[in-house]
Short mmCIF file of C-alpha atoms and ligand atoms in Angstrom, two decimals:
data_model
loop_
_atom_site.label_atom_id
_atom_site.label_comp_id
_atom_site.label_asym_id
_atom_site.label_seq_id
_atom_site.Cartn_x
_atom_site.Cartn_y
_atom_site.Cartn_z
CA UNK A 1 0.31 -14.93 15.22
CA UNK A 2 -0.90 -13.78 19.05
CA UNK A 3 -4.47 -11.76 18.60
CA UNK A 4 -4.81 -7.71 19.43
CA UNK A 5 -6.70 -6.86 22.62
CA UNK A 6 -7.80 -3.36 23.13
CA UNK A 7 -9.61 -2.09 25.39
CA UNK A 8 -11.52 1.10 24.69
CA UNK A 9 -12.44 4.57 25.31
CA UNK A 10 -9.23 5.68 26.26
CA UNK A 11 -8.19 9.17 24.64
CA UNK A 12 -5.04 8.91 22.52
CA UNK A 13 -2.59 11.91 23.09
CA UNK A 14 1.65 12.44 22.05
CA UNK A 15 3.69 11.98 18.88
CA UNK A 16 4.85 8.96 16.74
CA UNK A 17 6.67 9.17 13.37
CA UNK A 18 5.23 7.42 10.98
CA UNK A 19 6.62 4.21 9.64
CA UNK A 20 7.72 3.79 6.17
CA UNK A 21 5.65 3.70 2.74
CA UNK A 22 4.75 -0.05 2.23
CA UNK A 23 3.66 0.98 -1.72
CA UNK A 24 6.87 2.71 -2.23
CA UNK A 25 9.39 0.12 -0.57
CA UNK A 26 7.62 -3.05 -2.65
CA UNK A 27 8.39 -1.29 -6.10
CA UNK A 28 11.50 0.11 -4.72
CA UNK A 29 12.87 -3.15 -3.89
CA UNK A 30 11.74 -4.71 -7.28
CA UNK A 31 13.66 -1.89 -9.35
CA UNK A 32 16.44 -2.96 -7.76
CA UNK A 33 17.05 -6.06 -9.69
CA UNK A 34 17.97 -3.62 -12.44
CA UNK A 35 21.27 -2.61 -10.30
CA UNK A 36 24.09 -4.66 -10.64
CA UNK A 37 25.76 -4.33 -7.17
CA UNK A 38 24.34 -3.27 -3.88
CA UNK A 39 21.56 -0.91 -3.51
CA UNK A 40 20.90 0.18 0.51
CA UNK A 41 17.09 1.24 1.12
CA UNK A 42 16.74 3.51 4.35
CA UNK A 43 13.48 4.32 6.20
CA UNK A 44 12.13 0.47 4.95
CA UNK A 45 9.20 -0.72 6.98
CA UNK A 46 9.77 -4.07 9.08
CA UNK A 47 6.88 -5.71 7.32
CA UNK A 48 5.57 -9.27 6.29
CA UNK A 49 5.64 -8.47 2.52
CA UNK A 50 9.25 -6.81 2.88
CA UNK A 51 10.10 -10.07 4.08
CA UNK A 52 8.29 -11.82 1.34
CA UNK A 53 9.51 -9.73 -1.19
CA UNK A 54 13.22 -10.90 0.31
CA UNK A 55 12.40 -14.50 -0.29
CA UNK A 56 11.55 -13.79 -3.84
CA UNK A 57 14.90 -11.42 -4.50
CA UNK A 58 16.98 -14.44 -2.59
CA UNK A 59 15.10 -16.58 -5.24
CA UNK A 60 16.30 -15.37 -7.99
CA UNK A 61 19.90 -15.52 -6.86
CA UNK A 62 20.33 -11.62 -4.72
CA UNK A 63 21.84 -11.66 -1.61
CA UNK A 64 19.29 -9.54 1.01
CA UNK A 65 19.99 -8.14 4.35
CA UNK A 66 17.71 -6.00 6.46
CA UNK A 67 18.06 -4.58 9.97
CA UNK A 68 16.95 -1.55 11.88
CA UNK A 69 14.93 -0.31 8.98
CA UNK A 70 17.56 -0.58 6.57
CA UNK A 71 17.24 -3.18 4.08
CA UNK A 72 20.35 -3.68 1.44
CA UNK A 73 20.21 -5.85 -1.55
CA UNK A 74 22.92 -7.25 -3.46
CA UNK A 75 21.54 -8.26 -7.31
CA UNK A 76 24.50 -8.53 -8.52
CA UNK A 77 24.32 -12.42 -9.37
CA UNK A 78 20.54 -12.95 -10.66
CA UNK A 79 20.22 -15.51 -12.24
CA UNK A 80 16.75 -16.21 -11.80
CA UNK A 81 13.90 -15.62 -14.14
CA UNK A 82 10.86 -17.35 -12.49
CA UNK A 83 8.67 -16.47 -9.39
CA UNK A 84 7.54 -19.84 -7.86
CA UNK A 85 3.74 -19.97 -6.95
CA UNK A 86 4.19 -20.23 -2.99
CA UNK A 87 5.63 -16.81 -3.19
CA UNK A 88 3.40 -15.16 -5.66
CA UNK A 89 0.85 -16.82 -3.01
CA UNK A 90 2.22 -15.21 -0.25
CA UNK A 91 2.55 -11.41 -1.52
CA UNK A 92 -0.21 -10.09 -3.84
CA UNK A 93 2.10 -7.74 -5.38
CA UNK A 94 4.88 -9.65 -6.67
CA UNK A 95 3.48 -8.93 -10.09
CA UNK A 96 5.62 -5.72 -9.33
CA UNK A 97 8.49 -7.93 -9.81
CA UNK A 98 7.70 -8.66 -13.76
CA UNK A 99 8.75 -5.91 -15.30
CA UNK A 100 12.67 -5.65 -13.49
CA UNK A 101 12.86 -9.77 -14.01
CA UNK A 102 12.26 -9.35 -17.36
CA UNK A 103 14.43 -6.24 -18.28
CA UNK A 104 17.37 -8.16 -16.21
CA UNK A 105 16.88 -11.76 -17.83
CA UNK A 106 14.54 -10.91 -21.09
CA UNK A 107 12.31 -13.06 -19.71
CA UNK A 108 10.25 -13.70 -16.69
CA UNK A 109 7.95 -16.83 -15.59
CA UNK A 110 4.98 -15.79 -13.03
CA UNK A 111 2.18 -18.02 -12.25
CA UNK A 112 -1.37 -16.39 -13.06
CA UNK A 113 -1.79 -14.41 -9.60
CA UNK A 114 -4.99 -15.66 -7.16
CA UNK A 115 -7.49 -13.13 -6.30
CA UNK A 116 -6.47 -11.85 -2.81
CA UNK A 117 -8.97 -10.43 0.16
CA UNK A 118 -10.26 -7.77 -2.09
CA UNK A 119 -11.79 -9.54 -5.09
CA UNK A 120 -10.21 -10.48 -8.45
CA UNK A 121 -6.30 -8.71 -8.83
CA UNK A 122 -6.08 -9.20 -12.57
CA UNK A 123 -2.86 -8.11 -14.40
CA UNK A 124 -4.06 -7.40 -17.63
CA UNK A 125 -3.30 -4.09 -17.75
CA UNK A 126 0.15 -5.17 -17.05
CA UNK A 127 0.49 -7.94 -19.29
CA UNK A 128 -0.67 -5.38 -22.19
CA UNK A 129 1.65 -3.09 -21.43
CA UNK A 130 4.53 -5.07 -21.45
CA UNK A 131 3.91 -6.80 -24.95
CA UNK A 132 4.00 -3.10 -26.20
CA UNK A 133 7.42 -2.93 -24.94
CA UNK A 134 8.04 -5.66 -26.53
CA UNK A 135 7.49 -8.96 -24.66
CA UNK A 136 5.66 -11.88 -25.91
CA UNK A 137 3.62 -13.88 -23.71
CA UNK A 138 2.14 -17.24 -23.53
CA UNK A 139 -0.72 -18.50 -20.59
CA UNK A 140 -0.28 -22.36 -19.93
CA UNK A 141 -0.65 -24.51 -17.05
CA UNK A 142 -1.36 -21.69 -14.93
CA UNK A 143 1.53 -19.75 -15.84
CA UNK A 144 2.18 -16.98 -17.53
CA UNK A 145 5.87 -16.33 -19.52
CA UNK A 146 7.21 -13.22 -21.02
CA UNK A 147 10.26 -13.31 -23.58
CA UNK A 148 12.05 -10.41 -25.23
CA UNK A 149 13.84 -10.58 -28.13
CA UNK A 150 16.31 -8.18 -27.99
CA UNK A 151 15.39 -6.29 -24.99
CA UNK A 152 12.40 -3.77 -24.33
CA UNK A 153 11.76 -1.02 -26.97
CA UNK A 154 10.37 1.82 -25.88
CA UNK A 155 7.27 3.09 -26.89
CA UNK A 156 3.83 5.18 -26.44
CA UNK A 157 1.61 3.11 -24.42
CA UNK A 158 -1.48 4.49 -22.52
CA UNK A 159 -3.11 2.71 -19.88
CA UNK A 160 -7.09 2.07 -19.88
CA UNK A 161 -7.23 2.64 -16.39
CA UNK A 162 -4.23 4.17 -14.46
CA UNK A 163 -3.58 1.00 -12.22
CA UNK A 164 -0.44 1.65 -9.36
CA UNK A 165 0.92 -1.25 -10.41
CA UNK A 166 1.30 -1.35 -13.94
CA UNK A 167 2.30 1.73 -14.13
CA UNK A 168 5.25 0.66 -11.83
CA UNK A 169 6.06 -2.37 -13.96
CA UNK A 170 5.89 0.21 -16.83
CA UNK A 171 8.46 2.84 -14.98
CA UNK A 172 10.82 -0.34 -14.03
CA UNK A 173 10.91 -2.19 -17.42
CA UNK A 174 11.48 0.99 -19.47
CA UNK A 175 14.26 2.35 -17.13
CA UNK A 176 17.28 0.32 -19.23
CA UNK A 177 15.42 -0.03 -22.18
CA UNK A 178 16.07 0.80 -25.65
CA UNK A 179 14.70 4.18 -26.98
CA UNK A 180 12.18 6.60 -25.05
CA UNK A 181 8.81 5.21 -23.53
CA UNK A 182 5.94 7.61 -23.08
CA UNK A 183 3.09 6.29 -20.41
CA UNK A 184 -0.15 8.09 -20.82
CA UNK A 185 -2.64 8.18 -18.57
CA UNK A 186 -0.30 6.87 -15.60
CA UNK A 187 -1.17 6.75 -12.01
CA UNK A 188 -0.30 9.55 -10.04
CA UNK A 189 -0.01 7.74 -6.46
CA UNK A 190 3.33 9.76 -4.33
CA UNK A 191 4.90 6.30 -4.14
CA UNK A 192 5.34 6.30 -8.15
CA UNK A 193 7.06 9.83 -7.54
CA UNK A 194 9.46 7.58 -4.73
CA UNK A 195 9.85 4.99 -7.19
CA UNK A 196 11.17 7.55 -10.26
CA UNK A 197 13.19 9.14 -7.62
CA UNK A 198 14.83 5.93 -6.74
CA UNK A 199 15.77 5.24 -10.34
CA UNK A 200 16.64 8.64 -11.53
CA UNK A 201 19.25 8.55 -8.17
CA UNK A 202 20.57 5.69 -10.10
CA UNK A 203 21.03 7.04 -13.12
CA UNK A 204 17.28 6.54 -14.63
CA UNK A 205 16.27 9.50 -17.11
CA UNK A 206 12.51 9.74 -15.91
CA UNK A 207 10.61 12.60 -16.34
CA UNK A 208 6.85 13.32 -15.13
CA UNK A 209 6.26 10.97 -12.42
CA UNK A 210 3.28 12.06 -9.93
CA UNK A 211 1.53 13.57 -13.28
CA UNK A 212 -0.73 11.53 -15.73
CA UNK A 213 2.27 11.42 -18.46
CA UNK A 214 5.29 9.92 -17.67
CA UNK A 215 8.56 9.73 -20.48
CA UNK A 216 11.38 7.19 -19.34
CA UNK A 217 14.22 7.45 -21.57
CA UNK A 218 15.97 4.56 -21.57
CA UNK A 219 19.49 4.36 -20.40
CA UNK A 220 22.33 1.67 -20.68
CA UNK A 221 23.02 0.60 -16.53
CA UNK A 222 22.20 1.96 -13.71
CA UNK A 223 24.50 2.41 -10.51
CA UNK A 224 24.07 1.31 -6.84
CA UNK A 225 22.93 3.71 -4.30
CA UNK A 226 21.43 4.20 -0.75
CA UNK A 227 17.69 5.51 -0.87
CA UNK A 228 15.58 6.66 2.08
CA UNK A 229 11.49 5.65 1.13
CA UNK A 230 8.85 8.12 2.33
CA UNK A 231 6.76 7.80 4.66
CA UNK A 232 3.18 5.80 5.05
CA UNK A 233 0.56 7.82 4.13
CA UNK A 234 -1.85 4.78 4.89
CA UNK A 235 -0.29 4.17 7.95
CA UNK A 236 -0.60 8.16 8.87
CA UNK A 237 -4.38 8.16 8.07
CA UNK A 238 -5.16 4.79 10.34
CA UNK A 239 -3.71 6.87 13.40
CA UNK A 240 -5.49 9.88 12.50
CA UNK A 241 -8.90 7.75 12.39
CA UNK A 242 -7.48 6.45 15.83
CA UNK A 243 -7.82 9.56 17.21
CA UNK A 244 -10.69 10.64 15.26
CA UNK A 245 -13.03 7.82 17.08
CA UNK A 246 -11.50 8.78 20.64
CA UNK A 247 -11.63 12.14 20.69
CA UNK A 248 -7.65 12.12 20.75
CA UNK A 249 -4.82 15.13 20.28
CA UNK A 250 -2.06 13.32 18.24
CA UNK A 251 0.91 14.72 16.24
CA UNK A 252 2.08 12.52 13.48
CA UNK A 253 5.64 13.06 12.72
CA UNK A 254 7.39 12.43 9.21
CA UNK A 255 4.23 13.33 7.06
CA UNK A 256 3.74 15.39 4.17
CA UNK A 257 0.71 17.00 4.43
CA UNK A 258 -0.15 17.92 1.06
CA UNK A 259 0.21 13.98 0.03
CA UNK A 260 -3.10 13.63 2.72
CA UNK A 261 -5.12 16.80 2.03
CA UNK A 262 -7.80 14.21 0.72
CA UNK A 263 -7.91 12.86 4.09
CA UNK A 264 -7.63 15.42 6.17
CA UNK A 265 -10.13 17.51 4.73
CA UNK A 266 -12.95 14.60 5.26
CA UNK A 267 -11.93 14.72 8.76
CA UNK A 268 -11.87 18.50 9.24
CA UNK A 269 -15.23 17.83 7.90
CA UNK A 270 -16.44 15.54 10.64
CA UNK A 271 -15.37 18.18 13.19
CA UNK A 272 -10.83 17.53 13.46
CA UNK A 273 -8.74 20.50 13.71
CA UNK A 274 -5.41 20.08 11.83
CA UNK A 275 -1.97 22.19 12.27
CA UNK A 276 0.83 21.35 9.95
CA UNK A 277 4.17 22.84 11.39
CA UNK A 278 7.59 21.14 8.75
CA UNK A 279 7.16 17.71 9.14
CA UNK A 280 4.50 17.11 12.12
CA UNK A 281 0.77 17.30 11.48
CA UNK A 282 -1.10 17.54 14.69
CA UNK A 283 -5.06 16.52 14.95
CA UNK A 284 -6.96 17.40 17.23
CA UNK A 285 -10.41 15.40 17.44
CA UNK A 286 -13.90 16.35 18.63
CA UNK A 287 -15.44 14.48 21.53
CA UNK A 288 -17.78 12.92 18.92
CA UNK A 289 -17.29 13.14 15.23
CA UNK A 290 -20.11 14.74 13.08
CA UNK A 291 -21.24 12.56 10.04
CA UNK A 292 -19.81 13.57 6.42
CA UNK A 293 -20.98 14.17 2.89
CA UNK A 294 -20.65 11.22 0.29
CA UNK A 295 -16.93 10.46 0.09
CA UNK A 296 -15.55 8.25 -3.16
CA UNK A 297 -12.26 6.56 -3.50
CA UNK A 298 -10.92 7.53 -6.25
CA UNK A 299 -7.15 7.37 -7.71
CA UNK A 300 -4.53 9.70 -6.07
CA UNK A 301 -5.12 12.91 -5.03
CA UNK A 302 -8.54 11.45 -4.73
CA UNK A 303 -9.47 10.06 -1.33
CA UNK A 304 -7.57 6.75 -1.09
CA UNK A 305 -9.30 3.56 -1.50
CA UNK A 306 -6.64 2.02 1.39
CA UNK A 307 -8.05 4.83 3.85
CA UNK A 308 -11.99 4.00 3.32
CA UNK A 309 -11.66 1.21 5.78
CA UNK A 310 -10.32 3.25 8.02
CA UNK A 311 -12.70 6.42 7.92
CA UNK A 312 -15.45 3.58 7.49
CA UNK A 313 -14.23 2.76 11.19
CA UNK A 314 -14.44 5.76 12.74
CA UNK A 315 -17.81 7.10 11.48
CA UNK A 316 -19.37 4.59 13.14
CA UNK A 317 -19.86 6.43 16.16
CA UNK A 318 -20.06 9.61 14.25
CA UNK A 319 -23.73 11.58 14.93
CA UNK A 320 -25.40 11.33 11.59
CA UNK A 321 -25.26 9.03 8.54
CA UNK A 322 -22.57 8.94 5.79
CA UNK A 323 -21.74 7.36 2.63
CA UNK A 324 -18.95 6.06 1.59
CA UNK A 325 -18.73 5.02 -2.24
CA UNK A 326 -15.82 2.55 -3.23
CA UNK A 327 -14.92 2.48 -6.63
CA UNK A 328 -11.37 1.04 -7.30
CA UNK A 329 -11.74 -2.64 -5.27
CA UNK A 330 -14.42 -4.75 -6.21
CA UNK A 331 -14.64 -6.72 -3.08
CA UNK A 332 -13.22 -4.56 -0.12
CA UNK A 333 -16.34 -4.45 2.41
CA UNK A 334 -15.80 -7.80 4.24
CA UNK A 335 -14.85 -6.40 7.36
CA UNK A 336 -17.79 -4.66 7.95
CA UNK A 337 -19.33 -7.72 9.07
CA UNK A 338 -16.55 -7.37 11.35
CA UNK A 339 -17.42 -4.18 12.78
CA UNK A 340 -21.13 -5.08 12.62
CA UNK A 341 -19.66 -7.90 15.81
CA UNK A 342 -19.10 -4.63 17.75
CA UNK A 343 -22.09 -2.83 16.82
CA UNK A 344 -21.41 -0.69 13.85
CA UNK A 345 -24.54 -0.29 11.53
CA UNK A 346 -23.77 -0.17 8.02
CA UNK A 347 -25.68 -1.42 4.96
CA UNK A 348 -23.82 -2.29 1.95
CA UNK A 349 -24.85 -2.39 -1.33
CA UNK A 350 -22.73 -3.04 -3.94
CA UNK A 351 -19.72 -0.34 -3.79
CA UNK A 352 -22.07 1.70 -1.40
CA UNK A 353 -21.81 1.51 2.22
CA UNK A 354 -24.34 3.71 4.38
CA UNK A 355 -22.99 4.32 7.52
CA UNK A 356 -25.73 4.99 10.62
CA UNK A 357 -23.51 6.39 13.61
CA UNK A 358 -24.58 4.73 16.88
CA UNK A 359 -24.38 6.14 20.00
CA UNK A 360 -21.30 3.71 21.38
CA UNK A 361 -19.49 0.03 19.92
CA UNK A 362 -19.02 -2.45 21.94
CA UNK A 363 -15.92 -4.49 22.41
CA UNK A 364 -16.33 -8.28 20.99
CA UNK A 365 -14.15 -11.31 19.58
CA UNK A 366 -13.46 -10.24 15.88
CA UNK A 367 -11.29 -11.48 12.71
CA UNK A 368 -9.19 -8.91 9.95
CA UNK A 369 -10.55 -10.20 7.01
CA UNK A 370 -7.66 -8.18 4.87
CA UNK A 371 -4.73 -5.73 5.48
CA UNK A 372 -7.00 -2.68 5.91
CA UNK A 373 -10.12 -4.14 6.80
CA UNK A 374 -8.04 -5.61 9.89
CA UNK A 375 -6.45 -2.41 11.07
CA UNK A 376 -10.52 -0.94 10.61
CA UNK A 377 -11.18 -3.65 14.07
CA UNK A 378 -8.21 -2.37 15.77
CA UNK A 379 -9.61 1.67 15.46
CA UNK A 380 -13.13 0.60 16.22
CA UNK A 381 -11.72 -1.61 19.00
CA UNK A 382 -9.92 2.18 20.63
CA UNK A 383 -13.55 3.72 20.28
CA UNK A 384 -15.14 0.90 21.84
CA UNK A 385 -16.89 0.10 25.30
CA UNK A 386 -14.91 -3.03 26.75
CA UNK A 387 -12.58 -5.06 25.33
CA UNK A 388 -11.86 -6.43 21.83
CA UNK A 389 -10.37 -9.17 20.74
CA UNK A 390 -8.97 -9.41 17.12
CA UNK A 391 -7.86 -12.38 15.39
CA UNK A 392 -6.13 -12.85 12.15
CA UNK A 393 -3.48 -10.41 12.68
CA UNK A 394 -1.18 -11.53 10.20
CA UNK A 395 -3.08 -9.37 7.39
CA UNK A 396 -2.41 -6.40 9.78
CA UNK A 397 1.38 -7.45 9.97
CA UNK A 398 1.56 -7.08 6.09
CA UNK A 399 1.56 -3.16 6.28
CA UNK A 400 2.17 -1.84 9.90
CA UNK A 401 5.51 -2.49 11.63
CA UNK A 402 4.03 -2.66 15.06
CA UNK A 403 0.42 -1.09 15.07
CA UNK A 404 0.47 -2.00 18.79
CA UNK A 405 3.95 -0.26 19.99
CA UNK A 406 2.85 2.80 18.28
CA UNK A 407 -0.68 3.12 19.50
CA UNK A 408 0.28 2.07 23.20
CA UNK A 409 2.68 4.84 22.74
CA UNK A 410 -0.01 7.52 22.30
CA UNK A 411 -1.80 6.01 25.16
CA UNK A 412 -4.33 3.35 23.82
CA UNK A 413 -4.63 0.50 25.92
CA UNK A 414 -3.48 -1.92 23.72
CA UNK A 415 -1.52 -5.60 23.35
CA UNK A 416 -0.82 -8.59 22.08
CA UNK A 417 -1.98 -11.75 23.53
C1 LIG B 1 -1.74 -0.70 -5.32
O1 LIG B 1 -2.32 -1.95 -5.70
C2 LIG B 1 -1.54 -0.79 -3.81
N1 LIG B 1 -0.63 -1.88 -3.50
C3 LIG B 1 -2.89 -1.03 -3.12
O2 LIG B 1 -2.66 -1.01 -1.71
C4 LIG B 1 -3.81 0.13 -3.47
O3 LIG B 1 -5.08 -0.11 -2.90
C5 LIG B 1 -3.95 0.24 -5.00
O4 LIG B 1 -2.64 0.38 -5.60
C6 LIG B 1 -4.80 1.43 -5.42
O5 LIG B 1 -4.23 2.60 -4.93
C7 LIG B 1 0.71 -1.68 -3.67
O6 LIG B 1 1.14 -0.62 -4.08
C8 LIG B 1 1.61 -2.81 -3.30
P1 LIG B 1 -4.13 -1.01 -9.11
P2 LIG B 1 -2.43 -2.34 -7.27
O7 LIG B 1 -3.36 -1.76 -10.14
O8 LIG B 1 -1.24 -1.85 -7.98
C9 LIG B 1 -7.69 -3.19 -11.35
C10 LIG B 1 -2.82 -1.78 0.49
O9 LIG B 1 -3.76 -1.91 1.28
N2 LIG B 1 -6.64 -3.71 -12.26
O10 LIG B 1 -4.12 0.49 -9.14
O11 LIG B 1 -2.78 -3.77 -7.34
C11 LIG B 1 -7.59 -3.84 -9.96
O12 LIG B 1 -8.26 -5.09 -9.96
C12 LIG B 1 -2.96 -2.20 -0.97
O13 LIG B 1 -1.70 -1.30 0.80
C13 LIG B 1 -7.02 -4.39 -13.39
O14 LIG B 1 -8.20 -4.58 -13.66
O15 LIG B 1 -3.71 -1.46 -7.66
C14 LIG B 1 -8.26 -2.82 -9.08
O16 LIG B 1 -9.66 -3.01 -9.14
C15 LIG B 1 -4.34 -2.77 -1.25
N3 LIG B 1 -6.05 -4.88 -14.21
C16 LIG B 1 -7.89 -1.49 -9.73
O17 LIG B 1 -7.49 -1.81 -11.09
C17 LIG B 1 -4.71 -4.69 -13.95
O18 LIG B 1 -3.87 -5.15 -14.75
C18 LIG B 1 -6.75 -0.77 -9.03
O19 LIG B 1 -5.63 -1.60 -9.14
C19 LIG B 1 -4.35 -4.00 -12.77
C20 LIG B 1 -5.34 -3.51 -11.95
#
């Protein structure tokens, strides 16, 4: 994978739509294993884990075919049950794939997932959630296998902590199950709301999605459609740090503000004026961002764990000190080090990360540690002095379809090399 170079201090200015949602596409394509025929997804990202997440549908016996943003999926003859450890390997969130494989085939075969760049990605929370619907489980040789015995019965389950993820595998599994399943204490995240949306288009009878209580009645099949995915709301805050730290006028095209107002209002904060007009949001950024008050990640509509990084990135050069408090990863600061390379000063402490603006970066040979954390080097690279180089770009390939085509199109000097 060639290495980003940027070369900084150049002020970012025009209009880009934004790419497709990543975290709605992954469950999106998952759910539909549960369709038997074709189902044609629209607006879907060109992205490493799309592509992984082909391999494992083409696995288990679905025929997958994606161009020009439009991936379409044929499940009709799954067969499969099991998701082979090279592929679990390869996309962290394949445990999304659990609860359709086991609706489809009553039972599914995953091995225990590895941690990934952000510490420890347990699935208990999933695992628990699926024995209430009925599954029973057994851990051995590294693996873990769920079997139903007459398909999944719905039920009240609540969630200890409202994880994304399980409460997809929740949502997926319950869709053609028997009886009504009531999910307290669900996550909230817009790409659930895509996700129900998706089903329900197929027939799903899903009610709540987006709120902390979500009630899938089950119903007997569901039928193929064509589904459009929304857009990146990640993806949309990375270019508004991008202009943020280079005092840049952007307009972001395809957004929904209110799904950002977290964001935005940190960054109205630190001195960005924002105009919403339908579907555009346009930022205008200071010529040097002001520090902010102590911002926490939080679960959705709290300030996105995804976009610390990011705004982590850009208050580097801000005047003043901030805090930023991270409280859903346990492990997602290794790229400071990164930015330290170009000068950043941050301390970390545990989930804390005190943030000393410095008066300018400076570009240097750097590595993306993670998805995130990686696309952090490329904004700090835009508000650098210099050049910088960044290595390891296949994390930042995971979640942006072509970081470099889009930022070279609002003017950053930018490439691949
Ligand atoms: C989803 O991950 C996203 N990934 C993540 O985006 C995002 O950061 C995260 O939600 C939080 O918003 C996808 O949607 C593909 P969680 P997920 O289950 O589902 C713990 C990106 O950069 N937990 O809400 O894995 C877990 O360890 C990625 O696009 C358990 O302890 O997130 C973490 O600390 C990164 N047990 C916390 O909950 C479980 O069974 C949040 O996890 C499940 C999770």
């Amino acid at each position: 994978m060639p290495d980003i170079i940027v070369e900084g201090k150049n002020k970012l200015n025009g209009k880009i739509k934004v790419q497709g949602s990543k975290n709605a596409v992954l469950p999106i394509i998952a759910a539909s294993i549960l369709i038997d025929g074709k189902t044609v997804i629209n607006n879907c990202p060109d992205l490493s884990d799309v592509k992984a997440s082909m391999k494992i549908l083409e696995y288990l016996g679905a025929k997958c075919f994606y161009k020009n943003n439009c991936l379409i999926i044929d499940a009709s003859n799954i067969k499969g049950c099991s998701i082979p450890e090279k592929l679990m390997r390869e996309m962290r969130s394949s445990s999304l794939f659990l609860g359709a494989i086991l609706s489809r085939m009553e039972m599914a075969v995953i091995c225990s997932p590895g941690g990934c760049e952000l510490g420890p990605r347990p699935i208990d929370l999933h695992i628990k959630a699926l024995k209430e619907l009925g599954a029973e489980t057994k851990e051995q040789n590294g693996n873990i296998s769920f079997k139903l015995n007459g398909g999944i019965i719905g039920n009240n389950i609540h969630l200890s902590f409202p994880s994304v993820g399980a409460t997809e595998n929740v949502i997926i599994a319950a869709a053609l199950g028997n009886g009504t399943t009531t999910l307290n204490n669900a996550a909230k995240e817009p790409e659930i709301v895509d996700l129900a949306n998706f089903l329900n288009k197929a027939g799903a009878r899903i009610k709540g999605a987006g709120s902390d209580r979500v009630v899938i009645e089950g119903v007997k099949r569901l039928n193929p459609i064509e589904y459009s995915v929304c857009f990146d709301r990640i993806v949309a805050a990375t270019y508004i740090s991008a202009a943020a730290i280079c005092g840049g006028d952007i307009v972001l095209n395809g957004v929904n503000i209110g799904q950002l107002s977290s964001v935005v209002s940190v960054y109205e904060e630190a001195g960005c004026l924002f105009s919403a007009k339908n579907k555009d949001l346009r930022i205008i950024a200071p010529k040097k961002l002001k520090s902010v008050s102590t911002v926490r990640s939080l679960t959705y509509p709290g300030f996105p764990t995804d976009a610390g990084p990011l705004l982590i990135s850009s208050l580097t050069v801000a005047k003043g000190t901030s805090i930023f408090v991270e409280n859903i990863f346990e492990n997602r600061f290794r790229y400071i080090d990164e930015l330290k390379r170009l000068g950043a000063s941050i301390k970390t402490e545990g989930k804390v990360a005190v943030i000393e603006g410095v008066s300018r970066l400076c570009g240097a040979k750097c590595y993306a540690t993670d998805l995130r954390g990686g696309a952090a080097l490329v904004v700090a690279g835009l508000g650098a002095e210099g050049v910088t180089q960044i290595g390891k770009t296949c994390y930042i390939k995971r979640g942006y379809e072509n970081i470099v085509k889009d930022l070279s199109s609002l003017g950053a000097k930018i490439k691949e090399a």
